[in-house]
Amino acid sequence: MIDSIVWELQSGQYEIQDKNKLYSKRASGGKGFFNGSADSWEYSKSQHKKNRYFPFIKRATRKSGNKDEKETLEIQTSLPKAIYGTSILEVDESDYNAIIGATNGHLREAGVITATNALELATLKRVDFSKIVILPPYLGKAPQALLKLSQFNYKPSSDFNLNRYFDGDSGMGVKFWNTTQGYVIYDKIGELIQRGYTDFENDLIIKLNENQKRSVLKFELAIQNKRSLESVVGKRLQGKAMKNLTLQDVLNKDLAKQILLDNFIRTFDSTALGLLTLAEMQDNELLVYLEKSGLNHKKQIDLYYWVSMTTKFGIKAVWEMIADEYKGGSVTRIKKEIALALAELPKLGGNLPNLTDFLRQEHEKFELIKPSEKTRCQLLLNKV
């Protein structure tokens, strides 16, 4: 539901009693200004080596001209890791007190003292909304699904304008982003095996390696800009932007579901999906399918052409070809004709399972993975 957040405390909401944990220092400046920070980077890494999670805490100072120096404290924390020791499980409203308690404990460990309700009132600068989806066997493993999703490399109706497919040390995934948001879908088991370090994760890695199961996708939408966050959340809760959001405002299952579902629908354009799905057919299968579809002859020819171009060049090239060949309103008309023709087609047979339909349904159901304390590891293994 939510993976990571960044809290910001203002000067006066906290007191630094022991600076020994915030000893990683950075500074920059110039004529008339100075930015400095002391953070827990080294201490956090030292705790990771001890198989325990510790958030990133940063004390930032800024000075500009003759203005008074401004100081803030930022706490970047993974909510599920803070209370479960892993982000393969999910949190909801029932975990609120546990999250506040765990974070206050981390702050005390870092030598930071706050008022009892400081975190409850703290402003959020960033929120990463997330959803874990376990794939059924008929859709293949996570890497196969990601390869298909990576074909959506141009989405005229999406909020995102850049895409990157990656396969490296942190696992495999596909990322879309713009200046204020990042949307990443990745192989959660692959990422866990590569980067897991807590006691719970190490135990799970051993069991996963024994079972060779890699069928979990994680969807994360990072709203990285405070103003954008306040707009996205506020419009859904109150119909307008809400300033200075708190954890209680955003730790809301219905809100997270709405944001992630809307984003999924906008990103995976239905017209592109139709062309990509038909492009998976062999040429002779496509011809037979179109002949039996009930479409008139012209629509069959036009659709066959665009599907063939998708097969050969990819969906991005198809949209670029339409933009190059047609002008102005004709571009919209051609895309609309393709969409209408696709809408008239009979439902595809079971030999072509629709990955994005399944993923959309999982976003609509929004069932969280929250096994009980005693059995969560085994239940998760049973599911994946």
mmCIF file of C-alpha atoms in Angstrom:
data_model
loop_
_atom_site.group_PDB
_atom_site.id
_atom_site.type_symbol
_atom_site.label_atom_id
_atom_site.label_comp_id
_atom_site.label_asym_id
_atom_site.label_seq_id
_atom_site.Cartn_x
_atom_site.Cartn_y
_atom_site.Cartn_z
ATOM 1 C CA MET A 1 0.000 0.000 0.000
ATOM 2 C CA ILE A 2 2.798 2.403 0.979
ATOM 3 C CA ASP A 3 6.449 1.460 0.892
ATOM 4 C CA SER A 4 8.648 4.443 1.749
ATOM 5 C CA ILE A 5 7.948 7.954 3.015
ATOM 6 C CA VAL A 6 10.013 11.014 3.861
ATOM 7 C CA TRP A 7 8.969 12.896 7.004
ATOM 8 C CA GLU A 8 10.179 16.425 7.704
ATOM 9 C CA LEU A 9 10.415 17.854 11.221
ATOM 10 C CA GLN A 10 10.958 21.571 11.740
ATOM 11 C CA SER A 11 13.420 23.095 14.184
ATOM 12 C CA GLY A 12 11.808 22.998 17.630
ATOM 13 C CA GLN A 13 10.037 19.685 16.997
ATOM 14 C CA TYR A 14 13.163 17.706 17.885
ATOM 15 C CA GLU A 15 16.413 17.906 19.826
ATOM 16 C CA ILE A 16 19.745 16.332 18.888
ATOM 17 C CA GLN A 17 21.237 14.876 22.081
ATOM 18 C CA ASP A 18 23.865 12.581 20.588
ATOM 19 C CA LYS A 19 25.507 13.503 17.268
ATOM 20 C CA ASN A 20 27.548 10.299 17.091
ATOM 21 C CA LYS A 21 24.996 8.548 14.852
ATOM 22 C CA LEU A 22 24.593 11.513 12.452
ATOM 23 C CA TYR A 23 28.244 11.780 11.545
ATOM 24 C CA SER A 24 28.199 11.522 7.730
ATOM 25 C CA LYS A 25 28.645 15.195 6.818
ATOM 26 C CA ARG A 26 28.142 17.009 3.516
ATOM 27 C CA ALA A 27 28.310 20.699 2.659
ATOM 28 C CA SER A 28 28.058 23.038 -0.309
ATOM 29 C CA GLY A 29 27.949 26.772 -0.653
ATOM 30 C CA GLY A 30 28.690 29.888 -2.605
ATOM 31 C CA LYS A 31 28.358 33.621 -2.408
ATOM 32 C CA GLY A 32 25.569 34.398 0.019
ATOM 33 C CA PHE A 33 24.356 30.867 0.709
ATOM 34 C CA PHE A 34 25.310 27.651 2.500
ATOM 35 C CA ASN A 35 23.793 24.151 2.609
ATOM 36 C CA GLY A 36 25.040 21.566 5.039
ATOM 37 C CA SER A 37 23.888 18.231 6.403
ATOM 38 C CA ALA A 38 24.785 15.521 8.877
ATOM 39 C CA ASP A 39 23.146 12.151 8.335
ATOM 40 C CA SER A 40 22.986 8.517 9.403
ATOM 41 C CA TRP A 41 24.298 7.040 6.139
ATOM 42 C CA GLU A 42 27.310 5.295 7.690
ATOM 43 C CA TYR A 43 25.410 4.202 10.789
ATOM 44 C CA SER A 44 22.497 2.854 8.691
ATOM 45 C CA LYS A 45 24.925 0.807 6.590
ATOM 46 C CA SER A 46 26.590 -0.550 9.733
ATOM 47 C CA GLN A 47 23.205 -1.802 10.970
ATOM 48 C CA HIS A 48 22.462 -3.427 7.614
ATOM 49 C CA LYS A 49 25.645 -5.445 8.048
ATOM 50 C CA LYS A 50 24.175 -6.634 11.357
ATOM 51 C CA ASN A 51 21.068 -7.869 9.504
ATOM 52 C CA ARG A 52 18.762 -5.155 10.805
ATOM 53 C CA TYR A 53 16.946 -2.278 9.154
ATOM 54 C CA PHE A 54 17.680 1.333 10.076
ATOM 55 C CA PRO A 55 16.190 4.357 8.260
ATOM 56 C CA PHE A 56 18.070 7.260 6.690
ATOM 57 C CA ILE A 57 17.969 10.324 8.970
ATOM 58 C CA LYS A 58 19.312 13.692 7.831
ATOM 59 C CA ARG A 59 19.748 16.948 9.723
ATOM 60 C CA ALA A 60 19.867 19.719 7.103
ATOM 61 C CA THR A 61 20.883 23.348 7.582
ATOM 62 C CA ARG A 62 20.402 26.149 5.053
ATOM 63 C CA LYS A 63 21.583 29.756 5.178
ATOM 64 C CA SER A 64 20.812 32.379 2.533
ATOM 65 C CA GLY A 65 21.901 36.003 2.663
ATOM 66 C CA ASN A 66 20.993 37.783 5.888
ATOM 67 C CA LYS A 67 18.170 35.384 6.709
ATOM 68 C CA ASP A 68 18.318 33.236 9.833
ATOM 69 C CA GLU A 69 19.753 29.773 9.415
ATOM 70 C CA LYS A 70 17.019 27.183 8.826
ATOM 71 C CA GLU A 71 17.313 23.632 10.152
ATOM 72 C CA THR A 72 15.122 20.603 9.489
ATOM 73 C CA LEU A 73 15.246 16.875 10.165
ATOM 74 C CA GLU A 74 14.268 14.390 7.454
ATOM 75 C CA ILE A 75 13.453 10.737 8.137
ATOM 76 C CA GLN A 76 13.329 8.483 5.097
ATOM 77 C CA THR A 77 11.912 5.127 6.101
ATOM 78 C CA SER A 78 10.431 2.014 4.566
ATOM 79 C CA LEU A 79 7.243 1.427 6.528
ATOM 80 C CA PRO A 80 7.048 -2.377 6.055
ATOM 81 C CA LYS A 81 10.759 -2.806 6.754
ATOM 82 C CA ALA A 82 10.459 -0.711 9.905
ATOM 83 C CA ILE A 83 7.892 -3.074 11.431
ATOM 84 C CA TYR A 84 8.263 -6.376 9.521
ATOM 85 C CA GLY A 85 11.927 -6.387 8.477
ATOM 86 C CA THR A 86 11.016 -6.704 4.782
ATOM 87 C CA SER A 87 9.144 -4.773 2.101
ATOM 88 C CA ILE A 88 7.706 -7.888 0.478
ATOM 89 C CA LEU A 89 4.889 -7.599 3.018
ATOM 90 C CA GLU A 90 2.458 -4.669 3.083
ATOM 91 C CA VAL A 91 1.182 -2.220 5.686
ATOM 92 C CA ASP A 92 -2.244 -0.662 6.215
ATOM 93 C CA GLU A 93 -4.113 1.566 8.678
ATOM 94 C CA SER A 94 -3.882 -1.045 11.431
ATOM 95 C CA ASP A 95 -0.076 -0.650 11.461
ATOM 96 C CA TYR A 96 -0.125 3.100 12.215
ATOM 97 C CA ASN A 97 0.839 2.878 15.906
ATOM 98 C CA ALA A 98 3.521 0.270 15.208
ATOM 99 C CA ILE A 99 5.069 2.515 12.529
ATOM 100 C CA ILE A 100 5.107 5.550 14.826
ATOM 101 C CA GLY A 101 6.566 3.477 17.687
ATOM 102 C CA ALA A 102 9.280 1.868 15.536
ATOM 103 C CA THR A 103 10.326 5.219 14.038
ATOM 104 C CA ASN A 104 10.458 6.926 17.431
ATOM 105 C CA GLY A 105 12.684 4.067 18.552
ATOM 106 C CA HIS A 106 14.999 4.615 15.581
ATOM 107 C CA LEU A 107 15.156 8.350 16.330
ATOM 108 C CA ARG A 108 16.093 7.710 19.971
ATOM 109 C CA GLU A 109 18.781 5.299 18.796
ATOM 110 C CA ALA A 110 20.147 8.080 16.575
ATOM 111 C CA GLY A 111 20.254 10.495 19.511
ATOM 112 C CA VAL A 112 17.174 12.450 18.433
ATOM 113 C CA ILE A 113 14.512 13.293 20.996
ATOM 114 C CA THR A 114 11.043 14.362 19.839
ATOM 115 C CA ALA A 115 7.734 15.189 21.440
ATOM 116 C CA THR A 116 5.333 12.253 21.763
ATOM 117 C CA ASN A 117 3.171 13.430 18.859
ATOM 118 C CA ALA A 118 5.913 14.986 16.687
ATOM 119 C CA LEU A 119 5.776 12.239 14.044
ATOM 120 C CA GLU A 120 1.988 12.275 14.024
ATOM 121 C CA LEU A 121 2.131 15.974 13.091
ATOM 122 C CA ALA A 122 5.202 15.760 10.839
ATOM 123 C CA THR A 123 4.798 16.869 7.224
ATOM 124 C CA LEU A 124 5.365 14.385 4.394
ATOM 125 C CA LYS A 125 7.709 15.404 1.572
ATOM 126 C CA ARG A 126 7.480 12.176 -0.424
ATOM 127 C CA VAL A 127 5.374 9.011 -0.510
ATOM 128 C CA ASP A 128 5.975 5.803 -2.480
ATOM 129 C CA PHE A 129 2.622 4.054 -2.990
ATOM 130 C CA SER A 130 3.053 0.362 -3.765
ATOM 131 C CA LYS A 131 1.324 -2.942 -4.465
ATOM 132 C CA ILE A 132 2.640 -6.502 -4.442
ATOM 133 C CA VAL A 133 1.088 -8.797 -7.081
ATOM 134 C CA ILE A 134 1.657 -12.569 -7.110
ATOM 135 C CA LEU A 135 1.470 -13.965 -10.643
ATOM 136 C CA PRO A 136 -0.403 -17.221 -11.374
ATOM 137 C CA PRO A 137 1.601 -19.979 -13.139
ATOM 138 C CA TYR A 138 -0.183 -19.521 -16.493
ATOM 139 C CA LEU A 139 1.250 -15.995 -16.840
ATOM 140 C CA GLY A 140 4.817 -17.180 -16.390
ATOM 141 C CA LYS A 141 7.472 -15.834 -14.048
ATOM 142 C CA ALA A 142 8.173 -12.216 -13.185
ATOM 143 C CA PRO A 143 11.016 -11.697 -15.734
ATOM 144 C CA GLN A 144 8.755 -12.881 -18.575
ATOM 145 C CA ALA A 145 5.955 -10.546 -17.505
ATOM 146 C CA LEU A 146 8.355 -7.605 -17.249
ATOM 147 C CA LEU A 147 9.638 -8.181 -20.776
ATOM 148 C CA LYS A 148 6.075 -7.868 -22.051
ATOM 149 C CA LEU A 149 5.366 -4.759 -19.977
ATOM 150 C CA SER A 150 8.584 -3.166 -21.249
ATOM 151 C CA GLN A 151 7.020 -3.013 -24.736
ATOM 152 C CA PHE A 152 4.866 -0.118 -23.537
ATOM 153 C CA ASN A 153 7.704 2.254 -24.351
ATOM 154 C CA TYR A 154 5.510 5.132 -25.524
ATOM 155 C CA LYS A 155 2.180 6.025 -24.000
ATOM 156 C CA PRO A 156 0.497 9.143 -25.425
ATOM 157 C CA SER A 157 -2.209 9.072 -22.739
ATOM 158 C CA SER A 158 0.198 8.513 -19.845
ATOM 159 C CA ASP A 159 1.633 10.976 -17.344
ATOM 160 C CA PHE A 160 5.106 9.605 -18.108
ATOM 161 C CA ASN A 161 7.386 10.457 -20.982
ATOM 162 C CA LEU A 162 10.442 8.267 -20.388
ATOM 163 C CA ASN A 163 10.889 4.530 -19.996
ATOM 164 C CA ARG A 164 13.867 2.379 -19.046
ATOM 165 C CA TYR A 165 14.040 -1.394 -18.928
ATOM 166 C CA PHE A 166 16.714 -2.680 -16.553
ATOM 167 C CA ASP A 167 18.238 -5.998 -15.595
ATOM 168 C CA GLY A 168 21.163 -5.746 -13.195
ATOM 169 C CA ASP A 169 22.398 -6.086 -9.636
ATOM 170 C CA SER A 170 19.057 -5.001 -8.174
ATOM 171 C CA GLY A 171 16.997 -7.412 -10.269
ATOM 172 C CA MET A 172 14.841 -6.830 -13.323
ATOM 173 C CA GLY A 173 12.215 -4.172 -13.912
ATOM 174 C CA VAL A 174 10.799 -1.413 -16.047
ATOM 175 C CA LYS A 175 10.638 2.241 -15.029
ATOM 176 C CA PHE A 176 8.591 5.187 -16.287
ATOM 177 C CA TRP A 177 9.244 8.674 -14.947
ATOM 178 C CA ASN A 178 8.830 12.414 -15.332
ATOM 179 C CA THR A 179 9.974 15.420 -13.317
ATOM 180 C CA THR A 180 7.753 14.801 -10.264
ATOM 181 C CA GLN A 181 6.928 11.078 -10.277
ATOM 182 C CA GLY A 182 8.589 7.749 -10.888
ATOM 183 C CA TYR A 183 6.694 4.519 -11.644
ATOM 184 C CA VAL A 184 8.640 1.282 -11.394
ATOM 185 C CA ILE A 185 7.513 -2.340 -11.765
ATOM 186 C CA TYR A 186 10.072 -4.937 -10.805
ATOM 187 C CA ASP A 187 10.788 -8.557 -9.917
ATOM 188 C CA LYS A 188 10.460 -8.353 -6.141
ATOM 189 C CA ILE A 189 11.891 -11.812 -5.495
ATOM 190 C CA GLY A 190 14.882 -11.073 -7.739
ATOM 191 C CA GLU A 191 15.462 -7.781 -5.899
ATOM 192 C CA LEU A 192 15.112 -9.515 -2.533
ATOM 193 C CA ILE A 193 17.641 -12.213 -3.443
ATOM 194 C CA GLN A 194 20.121 -9.586 -4.650
ATOM 195 C CA ARG A 195 19.687 -7.003 -1.889
ATOM 196 C CA GLY A 196 17.928 -8.588 1.110
ATOM 197 C CA TYR A 197 19.874 -8.375 4.364
ATOM 198 C CA THR A 198 17.589 -8.526 7.421
ATOM 199 C CA ASP A 199 17.234 -11.733 9.423
ATOM 200 C CA PHE A 200 13.722 -12.268 8.065
ATOM 201 C CA GLU A 201 14.852 -11.669 4.478
ATOM 202 C CA ASN A 202 17.865 -13.971 4.782
ATOM 203 C CA ASP A 203 15.596 -16.739 6.042
ATOM 204 C CA LEU A 204 13.177 -16.129 3.181
ATOM 205 C CA ILE A 205 15.990 -16.067 0.591
ATOM 206 C CA ILE A 206 17.143 -19.546 1.630
ATOM 207 C CA LYS A 207 13.631 -20.916 1.195
ATOM 208 C CA LEU A 208 13.080 -19.093 -2.105
ATOM 209 C CA ASN A 209 16.338 -20.404 -3.551
ATOM 210 C CA GLU A 210 15.248 -23.917 -2.623
ATOM 211 C CA ASN A 211 11.923 -23.456 -4.392
ATOM 212 C CA GLN A 212 13.215 -21.431 -7.388
ATOM 213 C CA LYS A 213 10.053 -19.346 -7.353
ATOM 214 C CA ARG A 214 10.139 -15.881 -8.913
ATOM 215 C CA SER A 215 6.573 -14.841 -9.604
ATOM 216 C CA VAL A 216 6.089 -11.640 -7.600
ATOM 217 C CA LEU A 217 5.828 -8.176 -9.173
ATOM 218 C CA LYS A 218 5.993 -4.988 -7.158
ATOM 219 C CA PHE A 219 4.424 -1.760 -8.434
ATOM 220 C CA GLU A 220 5.740 1.472 -6.906
ATOM 221 C CA LEU A 221 4.614 5.008 -7.659
ATOM 222 C CA ALA A 222 6.994 7.517 -6.072
ATOM 223 C CA ILE A 223 5.553 11.026 -5.787
ATOM 224 C CA GLN A 224 8.808 12.837 -5.181
ATOM 225 C CA ASN A 225 7.651 16.445 -5.073
ATOM 226 C CA LYS A 226 5.797 17.795 -2.009
ATOM 227 C CA ARG A 227 3.491 20.043 -4.026
ATOM 228 C CA SER A 228 2.662 17.241 -6.460
ATOM 229 C CA LEU A 229 1.955 14.888 -3.530
ATOM 230 C CA GLU A 230 -0.396 17.405 -1.933
ATOM 231 C CA SER A 231 -2.223 17.805 -5.249
ATOM 232 C CA VAL A 232 -2.545 14.082 -6.054
ATOM 233 C CA VAL A 233 -3.730 13.138 -2.548
ATOM 234 C CA GLY A 234 -5.801 16.248 -1.861
ATOM 235 C CA LYS A 235 -7.839 16.017 -5.054
ATOM 236 C CA ARG A 236 -8.878 12.483 -4.126
ATOM 237 C CA LEU A 237 -9.662 13.208 -0.480
ATOM 238 C CA GLN A 238 -11.107 16.737 -0.619
ATOM 239 C CA GLY A 239 -11.362 17.680 -4.291
ATOM 240 C CA LYS A 240 -8.467 20.133 -3.989
ATOM 241 C CA ALA A 241 -4.818 20.214 -2.922
ATOM 242 C CA MET A 242 -4.143 19.591 0.787
ATOM 243 C CA LYS A 243 -1.133 21.241 2.368
ATOM 244 C CA ASN A 244 1.196 19.627 4.903
ATOM 245 C CA LEU A 245 -0.006 16.042 4.641
ATOM 246 C CA THR A 246 0.660 13.664 7.524
ATOM 247 C CA LEU A 247 1.058 9.894 7.654
ATOM 248 C CA GLN A 248 -2.512 9.517 8.902
ATOM 249 C CA ASP A 249 -3.750 11.334 5.777
ATOM 250 C CA VAL A 250 -2.091 8.946 3.334
ATOM 251 C CA LEU A 251 -2.115 5.625 5.220
ATOM 252 C CA ASN A 252 -5.444 4.810 3.637
ATOM 253 C CA LYS A 253 -6.078 1.616 1.675
ATOM 254 C CA ASP A 254 -8.835 3.099 -0.511
ATOM 255 C CA LEU A 255 -6.673 6.115 -1.350
ATOM 256 C CA ALA A 256 -3.672 3.982 -2.297
ATOM 257 C CA LYS A 257 -5.877 1.707 -4.404
ATOM 258 C CA GLN A 258 -7.375 4.642 -6.300
ATOM 259 C CA ILE A 259 -4.004 6.285 -6.977
ATOM 260 C CA LEU A 260 -2.287 3.086 -8.137
ATOM 261 C CA LEU A 261 -5.237 1.859 -10.225
ATOM 262 C CA ASP A 262 -5.641 5.222 -11.970
ATOM 263 C CA ASN A 263 -1.926 5.287 -12.692
ATOM 264 C CA PHE A 264 -1.915 1.717 -14.040
ATOM 265 C CA ILE A 265 -4.827 2.441 -16.394
ATOM 266 C CA ARG A 266 -3.204 5.630 -17.721
ATOM 267 C CA THR A 267 0.167 3.971 -18.210
ATOM 268 C CA PHE A 268 -0.979 0.831 -20.004
ATOM 269 C CA ASP A 269 -3.018 2.320 -22.821
ATOM 270 C CA SER A 270 -5.786 -0.042 -23.989
ATOM 271 C CA THR A 271 -5.208 0.580 -27.720
ATOM 272 C CA ALA A 272 -1.505 -0.212 -27.420
ATOM 273 C CA LEU A 273 -2.424 -3.280 -25.374
ATOM 274 C CA GLY A 274 -4.740 -4.554 -28.119
ATOM 275 C CA LEU A 275 -2.104 -4.211 -30.814
ATOM 276 C CA LEU A 276 0.563 -5.859 -28.644
ATOM 277 C CA THR A 277 -1.726 -8.750 -27.751
ATOM 278 C CA LEU A 278 -2.585 -9.432 -31.416
ATOM 279 C CA ALA A 279 1.107 -9.069 -32.307
ATOM 280 C CA GLU A 280 1.814 -12.178 -30.208
ATOM 281 C CA MET A 281 -0.131 -14.314 -32.710
ATOM 282 C CA GLN A 282 1.522 -16.126 -35.573
ATOM 283 C CA ASP A 283 0.692 -14.517 -38.936
ATOM 284 C CA ASN A 284 -1.620 -17.332 -40.091
ATOM 285 C CA GLU A 285 -3.417 -17.381 -36.717
ATOM 286 C CA LEU A 286 -3.980 -13.619 -36.952
ATOM 287 C CA LEU A 287 -5.454 -13.883 -40.449
ATOM 288 C CA VAL A 288 -7.883 -16.626 -39.404
ATOM 289 C CA TYR A 289 -8.818 -14.713 -36.269
ATOM 290 C CA LEU A 290 -9.562 -11.511 -38.195
ATOM 291 C CA GLU A 291 -11.589 -13.380 -40.850
ATOM 292 C CA LYS A 292 -13.814 -14.838 -38.149
ATOM 293 C CA SER A 293 -14.021 -11.615 -36.165
ATOM 294 C CA GLY A 294 -17.051 -10.105 -37.931
ATOM 295 C CA LEU A 295 -15.152 -6.927 -38.895
ATOM 296 C CA ASN A 296 -15.725 -5.566 -42.383
ATOM 297 C CA HIS A 297 -12.982 -6.188 -44.943
ATOM 298 C CA LYS A 298 -11.434 -2.690 -44.743
ATOM 299 C CA LYS A 299 -11.142 -2.816 -40.963
ATOM 300 C CA GLN A 300 -9.513 -6.243 -41.196
ATOM 301 C CA ILE A 301 -6.918 -4.936 -43.676
ATOM 302 C CA ASP A 302 -6.191 -1.800 -41.652
ATOM 303 C CA LEU A 303 -5.877 -3.705 -38.377
ATOM 304 C CA TYR A 304 -3.696 -6.374 -39.964
ATOM 305 C CA TYR A 305 -1.356 -3.632 -41.208
ATOM 306 C CA TRP A 306 -0.988 -1.938 -37.829
ATOM 307 C CA VAL A 307 -0.551 -5.253 -35.995
ATOM 308 C CA SER A 308 2.149 -6.256 -38.489
ATOM 309 C CA MET A 309 3.954 -2.955 -37.902
ATOM 310 C CA THR A 310 3.697 -3.506 -34.141
ATOM 311 C CA THR A 311 5.159 -7.010 -34.487
ATOM 312 C CA LYS A 312 8.046 -5.745 -36.603
ATOM 313 C CA PHE A 313 8.903 -2.419 -34.989
ATOM 314 C CA GLY A 314 7.150 -2.160 -31.605
ATOM 315 C CA ILE A 315 4.333 0.043 -30.356
ATOM 316 C CA LYS A 316 6.507 3.167 -30.070
ATOM 317 C CA ALA A 317 7.359 3.021 -33.753
ATOM 318 C CA VAL A 318 3.677 2.551 -34.666
ATOM 319 C CA TRP A 319 2.661 5.749 -32.852
ATOM 320 C CA GLU A 320 5.573 7.587 -34.492
ATOM 321 C CA MET A 321 4.538 6.305 -37.943
ATOM 322 C CA ILE A 322 0.990 7.548 -37.412
ATOM 323 C CA ALA A 323 2.301 10.940 -36.309
ATOM 324 C CA ASP A 324 4.597 11.140 -39.376
ATOM 325 C CA GLU A 325 2.014 10.004 -41.939
ATOM 326 C CA TYR A 326 -1.005 11.952 -40.703
ATOM 327 C CA LYS A 327 -1.498 15.530 -39.634
ATOM 328 C CA GLY A 328 -3.505 17.244 -36.900
ATOM 329 C CA GLY A 329 -6.920 15.744 -36.307
ATOM 330 C CA SER A 330 -6.143 12.830 -38.636
ATOM 331 C CA VAL A 331 -3.735 11.410 -36.045
ATOM 332 C CA THR A 332 -6.501 11.306 -33.432
ATOM 333 C CA ARG A 333 -8.912 9.865 -36.003
ATOM 334 C CA ILE A 334 -6.578 7.002 -36.965
ATOM 335 C CA LYS A 335 -5.939 6.081 -33.323
ATOM 336 C CA LYS A 336 -9.673 6.206 -32.647
ATOM 337 C CA GLU A 337 -10.363 3.943 -35.645
ATOM 338 C CA ILE A 338 -7.825 1.422 -34.334
ATOM 339 C CA ALA A 339 -9.380 1.550 -30.850
ATOM 340 C CA LEU A 340 -12.908 1.076 -32.208
ATOM 341 C CA ALA A 341 -11.846 -1.850 -34.399
ATOM 342 C CA LEU A 342 -10.161 -3.490 -31.421
ATOM 343 C CA ALA A 343 -13.321 -2.974 -29.340
ATOM 344 C CA GLU A 344 -15.351 -4.907 -31.947
ATOM 345 C CA LEU A 345 -13.109 -7.959 -31.801
ATOM 346 C CA PRO A 346 -14.361 -11.072 -30.006
ATOM 347 C CA LYS A 347 -12.594 -11.953 -26.757
ATOM 348 C CA LEU A 348 -9.290 -13.677 -27.323
ATOM 349 C CA GLY A 349 -9.065 -17.387 -26.560
ATOM 350 C CA GLY A 350 -7.433 -18.939 -23.520
ATOM 351 C CA ASN A 351 -4.240 -19.576 -25.467
ATOM 352 C CA LEU A 352 -3.389 -15.891 -25.109
ATOM 353 C CA PRO A 353 -3.671 -15.028 -21.404
ATOM 354 C CA ASN A 354 -3.982 -11.275 -20.932
ATOM 355 C CA LEU A 355 -1.324 -10.122 -18.487
ATOM 356 C CA THR A 356 -2.503 -6.540 -18.150
ATOM 357 C CA ASP A 357 -6.129 -7.583 -17.595
ATOM 358 C CA PHE A 358 -4.976 -9.752 -14.693
ATOM 359 C CA LEU A 359 -2.795 -6.976 -13.253
ATOM 360 C CA ARG A 360 -5.644 -4.492 -13.486
ATOM 361 C CA GLN A 361 -7.960 -6.908 -11.672
ATOM 362 C CA GLU A 362 -5.370 -7.301 -8.909
ATOM 363 C CA HIS A 363 -5.197 -3.518 -8.562
ATOM 364 C CA GLU A 364 -8.988 -3.402 -8.339
ATOM 365 C CA LYS A 365 -9.132 -6.139 -5.677
ATOM 366 C CA PHE A 366 -6.163 -4.616 -3.810
ATOM 367 C CA GLU A 367 -5.748 -7.534 -1.416
ATOM 368 C CA LEU A 368 -2.779 -6.845 0.852
ATOM 369 C CA ILE A 369 -0.172 -9.448 1.790
ATOM 370 C CA LYS A 370 -0.292 -9.377 5.583
ATOM 371 C CA PRO A 371 0.183 -12.867 7.027
ATOM 372 C CA SER A 372 0.159 -13.256 10.781
ATOM 373 C CA GLU A 373 3.364 -12.842 12.760
ATOM 374 C CA LYS A 374 3.893 -16.553 13.332
ATOM 375 C CA THR A 375 3.112 -17.808 9.842
ATOM 376 C CA ARG A 376 3.872 -14.949 7.448
ATOM 377 C CA CYS A 377 7.059 -16.468 6.002
ATOM 378 C CA GLN A 378 5.473 -19.828 5.164
ATOM 379 C CA LEU A 379 2.266 -18.309 3.847
ATOM 380 C CA LEU A 380 4.209 -16.066 1.521
ATOM 381 C CA LEU A 381 6.205 -19.031 0.242
ATOM 382 C CA ASN A 382 2.991 -20.940 -0.378
ATOM 383 C CA LYS A 383 1.649 -18.041 -2.453
ATOM 384 C CA VAL A 384 4.703 -17.420 -4.636
#
